[in-house]
Coordinates of N, CA and C in Angstrom, one line a residue:
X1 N 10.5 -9.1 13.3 CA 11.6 -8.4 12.8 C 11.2 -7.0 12.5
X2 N 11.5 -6.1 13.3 CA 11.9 -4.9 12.5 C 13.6 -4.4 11.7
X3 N 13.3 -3.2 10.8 CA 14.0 -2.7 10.4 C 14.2 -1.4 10.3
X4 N 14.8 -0.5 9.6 CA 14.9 0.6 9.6 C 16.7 1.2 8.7
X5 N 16.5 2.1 8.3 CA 17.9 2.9 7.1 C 18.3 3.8 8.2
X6 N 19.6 3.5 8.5 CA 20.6 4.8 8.8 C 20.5 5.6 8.2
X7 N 20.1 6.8 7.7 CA 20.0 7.7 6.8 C 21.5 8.5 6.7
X8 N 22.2 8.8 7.5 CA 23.7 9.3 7.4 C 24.5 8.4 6.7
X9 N 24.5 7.1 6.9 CA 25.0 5.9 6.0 C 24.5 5.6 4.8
X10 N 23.4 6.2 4.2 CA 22.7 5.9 3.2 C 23.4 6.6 1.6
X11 N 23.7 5.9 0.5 CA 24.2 6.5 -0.7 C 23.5 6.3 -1.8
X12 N 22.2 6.2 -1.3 CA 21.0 6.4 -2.3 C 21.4 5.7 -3.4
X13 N 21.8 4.1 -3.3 CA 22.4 3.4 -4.0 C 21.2 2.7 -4.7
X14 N 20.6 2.8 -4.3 CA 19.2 2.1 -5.2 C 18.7 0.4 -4.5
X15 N 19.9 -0.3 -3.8 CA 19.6 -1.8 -4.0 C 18.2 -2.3 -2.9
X16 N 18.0 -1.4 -1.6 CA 17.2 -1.8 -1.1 C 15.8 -1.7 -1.2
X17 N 15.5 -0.8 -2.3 CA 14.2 -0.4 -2.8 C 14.2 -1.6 -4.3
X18 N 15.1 -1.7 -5.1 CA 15.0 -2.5 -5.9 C 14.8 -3.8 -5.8
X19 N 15.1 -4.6 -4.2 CA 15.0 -6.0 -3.7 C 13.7 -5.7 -2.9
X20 N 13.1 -4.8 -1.9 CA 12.2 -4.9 -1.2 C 11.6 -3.5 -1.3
X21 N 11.0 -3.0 -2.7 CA 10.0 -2.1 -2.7 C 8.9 -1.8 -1.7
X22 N 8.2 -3.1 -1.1 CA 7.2 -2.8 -0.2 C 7.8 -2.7 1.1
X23 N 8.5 -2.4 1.3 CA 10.0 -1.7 2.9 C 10.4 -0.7 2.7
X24 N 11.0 -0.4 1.6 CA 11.9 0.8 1.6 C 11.6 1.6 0.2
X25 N 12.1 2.9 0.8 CA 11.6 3.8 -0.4 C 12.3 4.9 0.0
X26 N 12.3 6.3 -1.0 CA 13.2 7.3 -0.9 C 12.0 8.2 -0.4
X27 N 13.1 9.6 0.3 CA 12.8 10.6 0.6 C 13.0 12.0 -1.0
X28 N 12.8 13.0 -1.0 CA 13.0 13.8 -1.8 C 14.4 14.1 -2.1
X29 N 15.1 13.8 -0.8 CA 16.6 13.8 -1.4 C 17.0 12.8 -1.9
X30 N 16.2 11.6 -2.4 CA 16.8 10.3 -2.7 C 17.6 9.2 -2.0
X31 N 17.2 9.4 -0.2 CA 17.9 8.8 0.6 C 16.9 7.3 1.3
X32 N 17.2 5.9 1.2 CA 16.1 5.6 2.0 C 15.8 5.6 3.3
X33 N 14.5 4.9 3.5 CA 13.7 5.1 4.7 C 13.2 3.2 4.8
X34 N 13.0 2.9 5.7 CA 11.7 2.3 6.0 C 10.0 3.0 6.0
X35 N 9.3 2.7 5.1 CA 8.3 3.8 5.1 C 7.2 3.0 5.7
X36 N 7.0 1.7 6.0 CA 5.9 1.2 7.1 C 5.8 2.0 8.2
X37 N 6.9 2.4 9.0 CA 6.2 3.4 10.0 C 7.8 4.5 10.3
X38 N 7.7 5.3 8.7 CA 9.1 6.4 9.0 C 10.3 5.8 9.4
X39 N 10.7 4.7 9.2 CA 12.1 4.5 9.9 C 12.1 5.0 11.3
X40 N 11.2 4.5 11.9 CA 11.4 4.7 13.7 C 11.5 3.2 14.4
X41 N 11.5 2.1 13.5 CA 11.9 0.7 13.9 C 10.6 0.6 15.2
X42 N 9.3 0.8 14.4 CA 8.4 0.3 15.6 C 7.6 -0.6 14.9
X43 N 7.6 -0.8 13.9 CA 6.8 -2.0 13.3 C 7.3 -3.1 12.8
X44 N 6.9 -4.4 13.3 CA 7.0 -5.7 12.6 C 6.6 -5.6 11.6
X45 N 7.9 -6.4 10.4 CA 7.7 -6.7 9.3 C 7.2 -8.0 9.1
X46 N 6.3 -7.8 8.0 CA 5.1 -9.1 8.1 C 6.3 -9.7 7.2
X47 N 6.0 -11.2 8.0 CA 6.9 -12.3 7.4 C 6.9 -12.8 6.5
X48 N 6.2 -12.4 5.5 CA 6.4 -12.3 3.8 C 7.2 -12.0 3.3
X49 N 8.1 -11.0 3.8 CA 8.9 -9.8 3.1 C 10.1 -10.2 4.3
X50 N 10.6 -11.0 5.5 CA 11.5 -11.4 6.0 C 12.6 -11.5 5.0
X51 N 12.9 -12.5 4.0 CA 14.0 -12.9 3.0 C 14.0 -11.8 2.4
X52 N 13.4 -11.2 2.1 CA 13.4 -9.5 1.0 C 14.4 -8.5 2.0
X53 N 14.3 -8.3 3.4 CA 14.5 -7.7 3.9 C 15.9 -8.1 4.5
X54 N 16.3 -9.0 4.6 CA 17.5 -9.5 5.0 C 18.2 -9.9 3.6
X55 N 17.8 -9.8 2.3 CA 18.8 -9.5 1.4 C 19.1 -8.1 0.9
X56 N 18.1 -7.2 1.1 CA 18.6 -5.6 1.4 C 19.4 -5.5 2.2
X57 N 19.5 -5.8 3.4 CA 20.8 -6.0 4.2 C 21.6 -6.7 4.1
X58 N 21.8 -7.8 3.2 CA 23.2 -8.1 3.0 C 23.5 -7.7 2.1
X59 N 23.0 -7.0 1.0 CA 23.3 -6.2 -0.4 C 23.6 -4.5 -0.2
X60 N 23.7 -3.9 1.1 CA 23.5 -2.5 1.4 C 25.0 -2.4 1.2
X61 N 25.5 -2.1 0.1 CA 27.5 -1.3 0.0 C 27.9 -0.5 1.2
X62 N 27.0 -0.3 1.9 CA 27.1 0.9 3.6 C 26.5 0.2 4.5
X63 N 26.5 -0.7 4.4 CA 25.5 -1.2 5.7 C 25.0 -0.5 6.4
X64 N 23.9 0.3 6.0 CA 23.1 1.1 6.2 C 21.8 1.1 6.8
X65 N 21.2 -0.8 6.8 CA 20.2 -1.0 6.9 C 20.8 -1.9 8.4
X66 N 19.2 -1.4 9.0 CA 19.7 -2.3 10.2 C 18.6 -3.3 10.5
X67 N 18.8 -4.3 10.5 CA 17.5 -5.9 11.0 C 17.3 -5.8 12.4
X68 N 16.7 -5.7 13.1 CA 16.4 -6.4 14.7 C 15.7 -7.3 14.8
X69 N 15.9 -8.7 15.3 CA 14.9 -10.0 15.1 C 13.8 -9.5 16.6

């Protein structure tokens, strides 16, 4: 599974960093990212954090976040 934040979609809503801190995180403008590898969707997310990460995405008010299996 990778993922990664639309950043133009993003409203610095807080929920994806609040459900899956060790994924996502903000930039200086308060927007998120996938910070495992910059939101460039090249890194598999260790399967620990799978449920974490697919409830950021279904909790995103912008669907903002995007999953790829």
């Amino acid at each position: 599974m990778k993922t990664k934040v639309v950043r133009d979609n993003c409203i610095a809503c807080g929920n994806c960093n609040a459900i899956c801190p060790d994924i996502y995180d903000y930039d200086e403008d308060g927007i998120a990212y996938c910070h495992i590898d910059n939101n460039e969707m090249t890194e598999e997310i260790d399967e620990v954090f799978r449920s974490l990460v697919l409830d950021a995405y279904k909790n995103c008010p912008t669907e903002a976040i995007i999953v790829e299996d």
